[in-house]
Coordinates of C-alpha atoms in Angstrom, one line a residue:
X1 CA 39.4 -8.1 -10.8
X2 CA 37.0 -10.8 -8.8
X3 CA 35.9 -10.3 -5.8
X4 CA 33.9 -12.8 -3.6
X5 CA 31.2 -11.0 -2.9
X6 CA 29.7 -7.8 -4.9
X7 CA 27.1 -5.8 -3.2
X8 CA 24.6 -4.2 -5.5
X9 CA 23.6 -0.7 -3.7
X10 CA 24.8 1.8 -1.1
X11 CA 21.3 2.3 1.1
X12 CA 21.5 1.3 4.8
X13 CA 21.3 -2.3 3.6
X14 CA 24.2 -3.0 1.0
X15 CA 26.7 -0.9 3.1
X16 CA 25.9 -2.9 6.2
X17 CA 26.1 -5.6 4.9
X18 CA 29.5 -4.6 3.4
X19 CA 31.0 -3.9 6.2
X20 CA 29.7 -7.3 8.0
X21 CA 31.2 -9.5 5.3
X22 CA 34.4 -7.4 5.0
X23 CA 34.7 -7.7 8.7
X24 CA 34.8 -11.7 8.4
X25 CA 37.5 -11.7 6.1
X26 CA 35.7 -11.6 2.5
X27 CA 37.3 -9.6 -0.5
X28 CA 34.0 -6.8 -1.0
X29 CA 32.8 -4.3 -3.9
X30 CA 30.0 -2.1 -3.2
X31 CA 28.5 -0.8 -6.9
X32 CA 26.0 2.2 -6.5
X33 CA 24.2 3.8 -9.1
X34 CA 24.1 7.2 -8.1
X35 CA 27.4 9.1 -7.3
X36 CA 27.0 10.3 -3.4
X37 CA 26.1 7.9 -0.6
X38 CA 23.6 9.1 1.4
X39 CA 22.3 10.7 -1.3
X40 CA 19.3 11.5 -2.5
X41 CA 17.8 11.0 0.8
X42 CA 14.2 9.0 0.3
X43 CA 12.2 8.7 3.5
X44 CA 11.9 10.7 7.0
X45 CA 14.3 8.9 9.0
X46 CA 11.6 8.4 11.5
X47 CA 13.4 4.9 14.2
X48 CA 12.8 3.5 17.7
X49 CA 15.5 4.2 20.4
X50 CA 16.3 0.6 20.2
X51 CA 16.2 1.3 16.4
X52 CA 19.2 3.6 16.8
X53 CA 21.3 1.7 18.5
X54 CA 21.0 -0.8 16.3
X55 CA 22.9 1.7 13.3
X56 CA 25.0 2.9 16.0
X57 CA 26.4 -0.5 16.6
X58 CA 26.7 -1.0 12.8
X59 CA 28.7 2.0 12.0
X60 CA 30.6 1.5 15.2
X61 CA 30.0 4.6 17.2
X62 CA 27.1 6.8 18.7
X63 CA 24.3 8.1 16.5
X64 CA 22.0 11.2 17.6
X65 CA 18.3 12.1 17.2
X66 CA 15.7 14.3 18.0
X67 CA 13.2 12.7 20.3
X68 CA 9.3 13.1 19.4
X69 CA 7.2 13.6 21.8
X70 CA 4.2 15.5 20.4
X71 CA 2.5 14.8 17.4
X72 CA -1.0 15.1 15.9
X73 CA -3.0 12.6 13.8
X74 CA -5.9 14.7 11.5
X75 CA -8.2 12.8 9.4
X76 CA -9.2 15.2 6.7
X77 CA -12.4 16.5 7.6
X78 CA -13.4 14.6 10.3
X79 CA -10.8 16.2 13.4
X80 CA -7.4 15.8 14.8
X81 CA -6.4 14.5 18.3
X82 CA -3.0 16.1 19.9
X83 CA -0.7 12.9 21.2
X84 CA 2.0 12.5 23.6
X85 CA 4.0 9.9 22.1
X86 CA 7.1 9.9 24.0
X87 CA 6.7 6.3 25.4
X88 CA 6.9 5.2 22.1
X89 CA 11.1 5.8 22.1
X90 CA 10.6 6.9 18.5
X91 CA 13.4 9.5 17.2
X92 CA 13.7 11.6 13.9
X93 CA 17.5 11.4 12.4
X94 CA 19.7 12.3 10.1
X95 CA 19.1 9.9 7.2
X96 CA 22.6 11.3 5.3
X97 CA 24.9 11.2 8.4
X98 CA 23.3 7.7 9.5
X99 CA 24.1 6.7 6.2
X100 CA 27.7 8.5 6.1
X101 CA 28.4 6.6 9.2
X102 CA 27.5 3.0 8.0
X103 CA 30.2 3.9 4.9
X104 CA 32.6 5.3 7.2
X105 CA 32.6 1.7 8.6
X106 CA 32.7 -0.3 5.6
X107 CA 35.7 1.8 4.4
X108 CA 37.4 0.9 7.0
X109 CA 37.0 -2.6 7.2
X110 CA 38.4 -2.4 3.5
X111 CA 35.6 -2.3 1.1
X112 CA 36.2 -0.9 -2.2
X113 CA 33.6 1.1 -3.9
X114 CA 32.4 2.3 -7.3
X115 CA 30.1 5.6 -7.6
X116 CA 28.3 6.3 -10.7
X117 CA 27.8 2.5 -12.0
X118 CA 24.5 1.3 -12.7
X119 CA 24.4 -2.4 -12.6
X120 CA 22.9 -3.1 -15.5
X121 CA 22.9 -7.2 -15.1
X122 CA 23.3 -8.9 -11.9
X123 CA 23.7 -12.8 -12.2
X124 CA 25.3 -15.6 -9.8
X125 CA 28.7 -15.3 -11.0
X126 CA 28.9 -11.7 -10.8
X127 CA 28.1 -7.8 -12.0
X128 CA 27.7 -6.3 -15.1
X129 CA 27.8 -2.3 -15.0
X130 CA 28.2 0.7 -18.1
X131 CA 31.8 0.6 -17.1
X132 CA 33.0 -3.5 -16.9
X133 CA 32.3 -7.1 -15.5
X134 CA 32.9 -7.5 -11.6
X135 CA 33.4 -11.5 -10.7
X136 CA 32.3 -12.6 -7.8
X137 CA 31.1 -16.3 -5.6
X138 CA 28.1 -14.3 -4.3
X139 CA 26.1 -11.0 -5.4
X140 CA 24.2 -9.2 -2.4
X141 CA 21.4 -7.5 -4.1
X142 CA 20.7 -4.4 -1.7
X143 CA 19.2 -2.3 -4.7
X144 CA 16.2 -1.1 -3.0
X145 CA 12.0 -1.2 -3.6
X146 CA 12.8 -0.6 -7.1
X147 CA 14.2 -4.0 -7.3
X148 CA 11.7 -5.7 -5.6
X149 CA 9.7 -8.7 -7.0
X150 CA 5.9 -8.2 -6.1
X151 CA 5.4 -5.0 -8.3
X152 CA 1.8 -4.9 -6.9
X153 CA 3.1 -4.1 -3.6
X154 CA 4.9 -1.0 -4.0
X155 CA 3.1 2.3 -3.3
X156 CA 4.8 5.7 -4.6
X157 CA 5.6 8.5 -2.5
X158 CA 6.8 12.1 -2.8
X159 CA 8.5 13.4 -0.2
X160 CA 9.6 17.5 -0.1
X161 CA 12.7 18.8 2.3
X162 CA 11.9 22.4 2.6
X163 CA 12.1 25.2 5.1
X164 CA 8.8 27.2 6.7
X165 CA 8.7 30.4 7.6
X166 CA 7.2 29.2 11.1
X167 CA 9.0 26.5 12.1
X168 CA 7.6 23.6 14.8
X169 CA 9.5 22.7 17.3
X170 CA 12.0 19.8 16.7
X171 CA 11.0 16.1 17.0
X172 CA 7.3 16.9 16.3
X173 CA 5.6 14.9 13.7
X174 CA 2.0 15.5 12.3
X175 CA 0.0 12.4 10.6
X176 CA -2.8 13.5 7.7
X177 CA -5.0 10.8 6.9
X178 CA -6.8 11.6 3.2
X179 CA -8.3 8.7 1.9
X180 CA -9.5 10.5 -1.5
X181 CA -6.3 11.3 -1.9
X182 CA -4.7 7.9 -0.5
X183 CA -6.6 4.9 0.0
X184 CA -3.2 2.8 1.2
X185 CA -1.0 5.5 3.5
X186 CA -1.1 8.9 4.6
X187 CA 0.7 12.3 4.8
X188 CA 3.0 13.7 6.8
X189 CA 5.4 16.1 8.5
X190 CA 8.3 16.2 10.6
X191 CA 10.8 19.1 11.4
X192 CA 14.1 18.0 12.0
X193 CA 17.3 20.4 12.7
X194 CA 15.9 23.6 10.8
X195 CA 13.7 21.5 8.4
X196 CA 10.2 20.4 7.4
X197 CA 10.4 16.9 5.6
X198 CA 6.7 17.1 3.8
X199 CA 5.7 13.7 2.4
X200 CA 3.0 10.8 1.6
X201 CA 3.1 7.7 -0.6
X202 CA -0.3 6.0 -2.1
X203 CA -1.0 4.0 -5.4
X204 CA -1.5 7.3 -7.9
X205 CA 1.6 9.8 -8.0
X206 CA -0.1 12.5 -9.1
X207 CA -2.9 12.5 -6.3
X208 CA 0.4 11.9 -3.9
X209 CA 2.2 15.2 -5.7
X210 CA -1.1 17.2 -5.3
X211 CA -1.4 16.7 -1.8
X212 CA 1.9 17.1 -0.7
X213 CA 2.1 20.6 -3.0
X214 CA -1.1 21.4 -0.9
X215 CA 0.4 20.6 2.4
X216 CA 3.4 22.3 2.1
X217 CA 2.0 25.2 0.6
X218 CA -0.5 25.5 4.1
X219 CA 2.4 25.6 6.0
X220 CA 4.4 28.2 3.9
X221 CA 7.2 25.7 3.4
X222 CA 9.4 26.3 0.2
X223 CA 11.0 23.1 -1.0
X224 CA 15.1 23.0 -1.9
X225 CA 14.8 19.1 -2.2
X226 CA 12.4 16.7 -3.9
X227 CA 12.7 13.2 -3.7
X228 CA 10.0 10.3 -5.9
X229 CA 10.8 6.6 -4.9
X230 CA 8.5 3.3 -4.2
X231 CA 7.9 2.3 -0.6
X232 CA 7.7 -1.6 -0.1
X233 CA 4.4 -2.8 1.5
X234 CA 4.5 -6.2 0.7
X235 CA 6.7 -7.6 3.9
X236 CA 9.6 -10.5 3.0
X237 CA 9.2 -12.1 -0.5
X238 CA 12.2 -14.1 0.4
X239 CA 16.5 -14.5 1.1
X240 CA 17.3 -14.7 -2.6
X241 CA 18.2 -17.5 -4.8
X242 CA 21.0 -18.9 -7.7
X243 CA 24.0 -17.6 -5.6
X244 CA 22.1 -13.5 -5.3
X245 CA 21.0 -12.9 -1.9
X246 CA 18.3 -10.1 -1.4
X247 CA 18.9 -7.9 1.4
X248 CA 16.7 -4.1 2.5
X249 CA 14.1 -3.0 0.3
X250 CA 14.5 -5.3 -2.4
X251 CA 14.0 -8.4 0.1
X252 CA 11.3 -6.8 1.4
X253 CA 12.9 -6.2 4.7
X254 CA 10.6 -3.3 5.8
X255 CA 7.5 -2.7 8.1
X256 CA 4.2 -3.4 5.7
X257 CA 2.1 -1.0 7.6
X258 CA 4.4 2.0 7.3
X259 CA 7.0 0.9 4.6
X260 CA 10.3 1.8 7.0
X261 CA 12.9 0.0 6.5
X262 CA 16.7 1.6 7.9
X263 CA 16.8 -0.5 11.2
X264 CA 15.5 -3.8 9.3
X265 CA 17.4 -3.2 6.3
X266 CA 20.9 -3.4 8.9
X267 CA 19.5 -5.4 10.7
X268 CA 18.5 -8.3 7.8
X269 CA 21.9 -7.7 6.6
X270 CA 23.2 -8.8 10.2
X271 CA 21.1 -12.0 9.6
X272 CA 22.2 -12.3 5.8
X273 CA 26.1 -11.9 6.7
X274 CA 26.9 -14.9 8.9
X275 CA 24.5 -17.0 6.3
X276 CA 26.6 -16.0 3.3
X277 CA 30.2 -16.5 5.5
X278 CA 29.4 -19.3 5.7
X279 CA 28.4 -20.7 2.4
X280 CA 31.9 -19.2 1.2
X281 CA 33.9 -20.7 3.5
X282 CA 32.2 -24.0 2.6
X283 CA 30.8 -24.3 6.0
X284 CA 27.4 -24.8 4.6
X285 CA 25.6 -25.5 1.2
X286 CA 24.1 -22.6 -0.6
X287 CA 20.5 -23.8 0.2
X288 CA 21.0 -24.3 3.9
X289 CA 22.5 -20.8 3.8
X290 CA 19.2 -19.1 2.3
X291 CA 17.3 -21.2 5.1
X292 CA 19.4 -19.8 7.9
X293 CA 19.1 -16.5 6.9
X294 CA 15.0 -16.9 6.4
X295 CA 14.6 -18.7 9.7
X296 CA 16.7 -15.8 11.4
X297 CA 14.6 -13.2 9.9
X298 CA 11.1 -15.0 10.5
X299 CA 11.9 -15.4 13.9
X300 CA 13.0 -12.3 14.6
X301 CA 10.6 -10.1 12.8
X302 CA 8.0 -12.8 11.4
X303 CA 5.1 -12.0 14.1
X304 CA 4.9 -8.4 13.9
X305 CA 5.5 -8.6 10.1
X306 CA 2.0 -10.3 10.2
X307 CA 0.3 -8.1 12.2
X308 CA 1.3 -5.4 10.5
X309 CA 0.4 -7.0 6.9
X310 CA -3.5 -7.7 8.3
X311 CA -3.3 -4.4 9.3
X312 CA -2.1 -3.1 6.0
X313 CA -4.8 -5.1 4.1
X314 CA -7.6 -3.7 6.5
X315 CA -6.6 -0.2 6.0
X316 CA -6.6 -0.2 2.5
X317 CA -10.5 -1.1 2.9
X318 CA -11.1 1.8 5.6
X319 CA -12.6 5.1 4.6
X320 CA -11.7 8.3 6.7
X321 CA -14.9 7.4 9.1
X322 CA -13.9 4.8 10.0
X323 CA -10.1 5.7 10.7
X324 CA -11.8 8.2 12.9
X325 CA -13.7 5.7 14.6
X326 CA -10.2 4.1 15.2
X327 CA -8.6 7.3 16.6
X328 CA -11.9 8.0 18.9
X329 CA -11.9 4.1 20.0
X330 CA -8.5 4.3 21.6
X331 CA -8.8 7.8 23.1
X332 CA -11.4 6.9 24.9
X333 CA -10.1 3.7 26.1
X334 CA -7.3 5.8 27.1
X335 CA -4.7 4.6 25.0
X336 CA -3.5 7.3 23.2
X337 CA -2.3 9.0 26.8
X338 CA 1.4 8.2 26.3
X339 CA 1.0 5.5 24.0
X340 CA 4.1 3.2 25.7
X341 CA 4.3 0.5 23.1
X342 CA 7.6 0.1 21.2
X343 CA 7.8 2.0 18.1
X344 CA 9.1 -1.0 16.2
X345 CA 5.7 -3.3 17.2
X346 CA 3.3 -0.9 17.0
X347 CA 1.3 -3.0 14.9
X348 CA 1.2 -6.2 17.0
X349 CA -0.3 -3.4 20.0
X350 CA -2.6 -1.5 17.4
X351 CA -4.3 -5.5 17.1
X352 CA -4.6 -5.9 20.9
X353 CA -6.0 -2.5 21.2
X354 CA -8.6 -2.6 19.2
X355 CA -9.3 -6.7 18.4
X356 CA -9.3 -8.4 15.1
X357 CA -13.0 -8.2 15.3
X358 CA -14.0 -4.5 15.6
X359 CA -11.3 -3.9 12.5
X360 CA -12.9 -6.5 10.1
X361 CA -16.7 -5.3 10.9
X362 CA -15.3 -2.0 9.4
X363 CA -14.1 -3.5 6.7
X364 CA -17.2 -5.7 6.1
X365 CA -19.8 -2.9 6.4
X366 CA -17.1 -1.0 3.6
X367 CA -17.4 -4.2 1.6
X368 CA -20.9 -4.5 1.8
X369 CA -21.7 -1.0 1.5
X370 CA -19.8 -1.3 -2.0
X371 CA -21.4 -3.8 -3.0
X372 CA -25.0 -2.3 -2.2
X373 CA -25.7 -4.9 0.7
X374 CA -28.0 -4.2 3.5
X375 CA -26.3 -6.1 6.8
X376 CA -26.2 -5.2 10.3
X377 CA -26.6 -1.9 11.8
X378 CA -23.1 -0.1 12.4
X379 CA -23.7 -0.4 16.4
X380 CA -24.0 -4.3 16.1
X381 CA -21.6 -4.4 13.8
X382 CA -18.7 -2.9 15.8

């Protein structure tokens, strides 16, 4: 049976997108490898207010979270500063219901799906899987990070769903910054609704499993759920090409400082969906379709994606001194006393904060201490 368009994974990306295309009319097939949506569940679920309504207008009705507003940010041996971060609008939810919701929508707008099928080729005409071929006039490749191009841009994480024997209080989130056990993220924790999701990504999996063992063994927390899956840190690498359109994950459609992607991943499916409508209804050409959904996303997203990709490549070059430095900086500058900018552009108010300046000097005098170079003192140089 043909279809015209066959979407290549059930994440918050392919089923949005699903459900958009359905809704203009087009014949759909979703194809997920593993045989439960929603399931496994791979990152905290962590979204801004506006964030959330954005799902809740994809799945067509009212999605619920848990609110943070404390948290604490440690930096392994050096201290940790308490934070009242309600004025950031961020919320912790329910990454299987969000995601339970976005297929509740699809199916009704008449999708048909198939569970268990690994697509084992995915070309411009169509889907090749263990059970048959699927036809199609567009494939919308929503497979997530594994599937995405720059391989040198994808950081592993662990993350553990457990249950402690003290439990925080709901919607409070605590940030561990290790740099000998990450150079390019950090750990964390977040209790949500009974449990403790335990987690942190970085370039070595086994330095990212040892930690997270260690941190949710200090906090008695017994896991029932383990989850190991690539985080995209890369930013866009693109719409797609050759009649495949790359939507979520795989397109890069996630926040390079932090890797978190639900809200972008629906909403670059939003962006995707009128494109592709329109090359099948002949509308448009196939080229000028992958230029209107680029030129959506760039200027929807493309300025905070590049503040948050300098920040990404400074971090990386930090050591946990100078992430300190960071913390103390904007404490004293009072910034961290109900931190109000929006959870989704943290990155573009991290760079105002602080200035491009007093970030690279860190990273120079890291540079230059590698390289056993004598240079300014670290008062001139900040």
């Amino acid at each position: 049976m043909g279809y015209e368009v066959v979407v290549v994974g059930g994440g918050p990306a392919g089923l949005s997108a699903a459900a958009q295309l359905a809704s203009r009319g087009h014949s759909v097939l979703l194809v997920e490898d593993d045989s439960e949506i929603g399931y496994p569940v791979k990152c905290a679920g962590i979204v801004s207010g506006e964030g959330l309504e954005v799902l809740g207008r994809a799945c067509g009705r009212r999605i619920d979270g848990v609110r943070l507003n404390r948290g604490e940010v440690e930096v392994r041996g050096r201290g940790r500063l308490e934070l009242d971060i309600g004025g950031i609008g961020a919320l912790a939810v329910d990454r299987r219901a969000v995601e339970r919701c976005l297929f509740d929508a699809a199916a009704s707008r008449g999708v048909d799906f198939r569970l268990s099928e690994r697509a084992l080729e995915i070309g411009p005409r169509g889907v090749v899987t263990r059970v048959g071929r699927y036809a199609a006039d567009v494939v919308v490749d929503a497979r997530g990070a594994a599937a995405y191009p720059r391989r040198d841009r994808l950081i592993y994480a662990t993350q553990y769903t457990c249950r402690a024997r003290h439990m925080p209080q709901d919607g409070y989130i605590r940030i561990l910054v290790d740099k000998a056990a990450s150079r390019e993220y950090f750990f964390w924790e977040v209790s949500l609704e009974g449990d403790v999701l335990v987690g942190g990504a970085g370039s070595s999996p086994a330095s990212v499993d040892t930690a997270v063992n260690a941190i949710a063994s200090g906090i008695d927390c017994a896991p029932y759920r383990i989850i190991r899956s690539p985080i995209v840190v890369g930013g866009f690498s693109g719409p797609g090409s050759g009649g495949i359109f790359r939507v979520g994950d795989s397109a890069g459609n996630a926040k390079p400082m932090t890797g978190g992607g639900d809200v972008l991943s629906v909403m670059a499916s939003e962006m995707a969906s009128p494109a592709i409508s329109g090359y099948l209804t002949n509308a448009i050409g196939l080229a000028d379709a992958y230029r209107l959904y680029e030129r959506t996303w760039r200027s929807s997203y493309g300025k905070e994606e590049s503040a948050q990709r300098i920040l990404r490549e400074l971090y990386e070059h930090l050591d946990d001194d100078d992430v300190w430095d960071i913390l103390m900086r904007l404490n004293s500058a009072g910034a961290l006393e109900g931190v109000s900018a929006d959870f989704d552009r943290l990155g573009g108010w991290l760079l105002a904060s602080l200035g491009v300046k007093v970030l690279a000097g860190m990273v120079s005098r890291r540079v230059r201490g590698a390289l056993g170079m004598r240079g300014p003192s670290r008062e001139r140089n900040l």
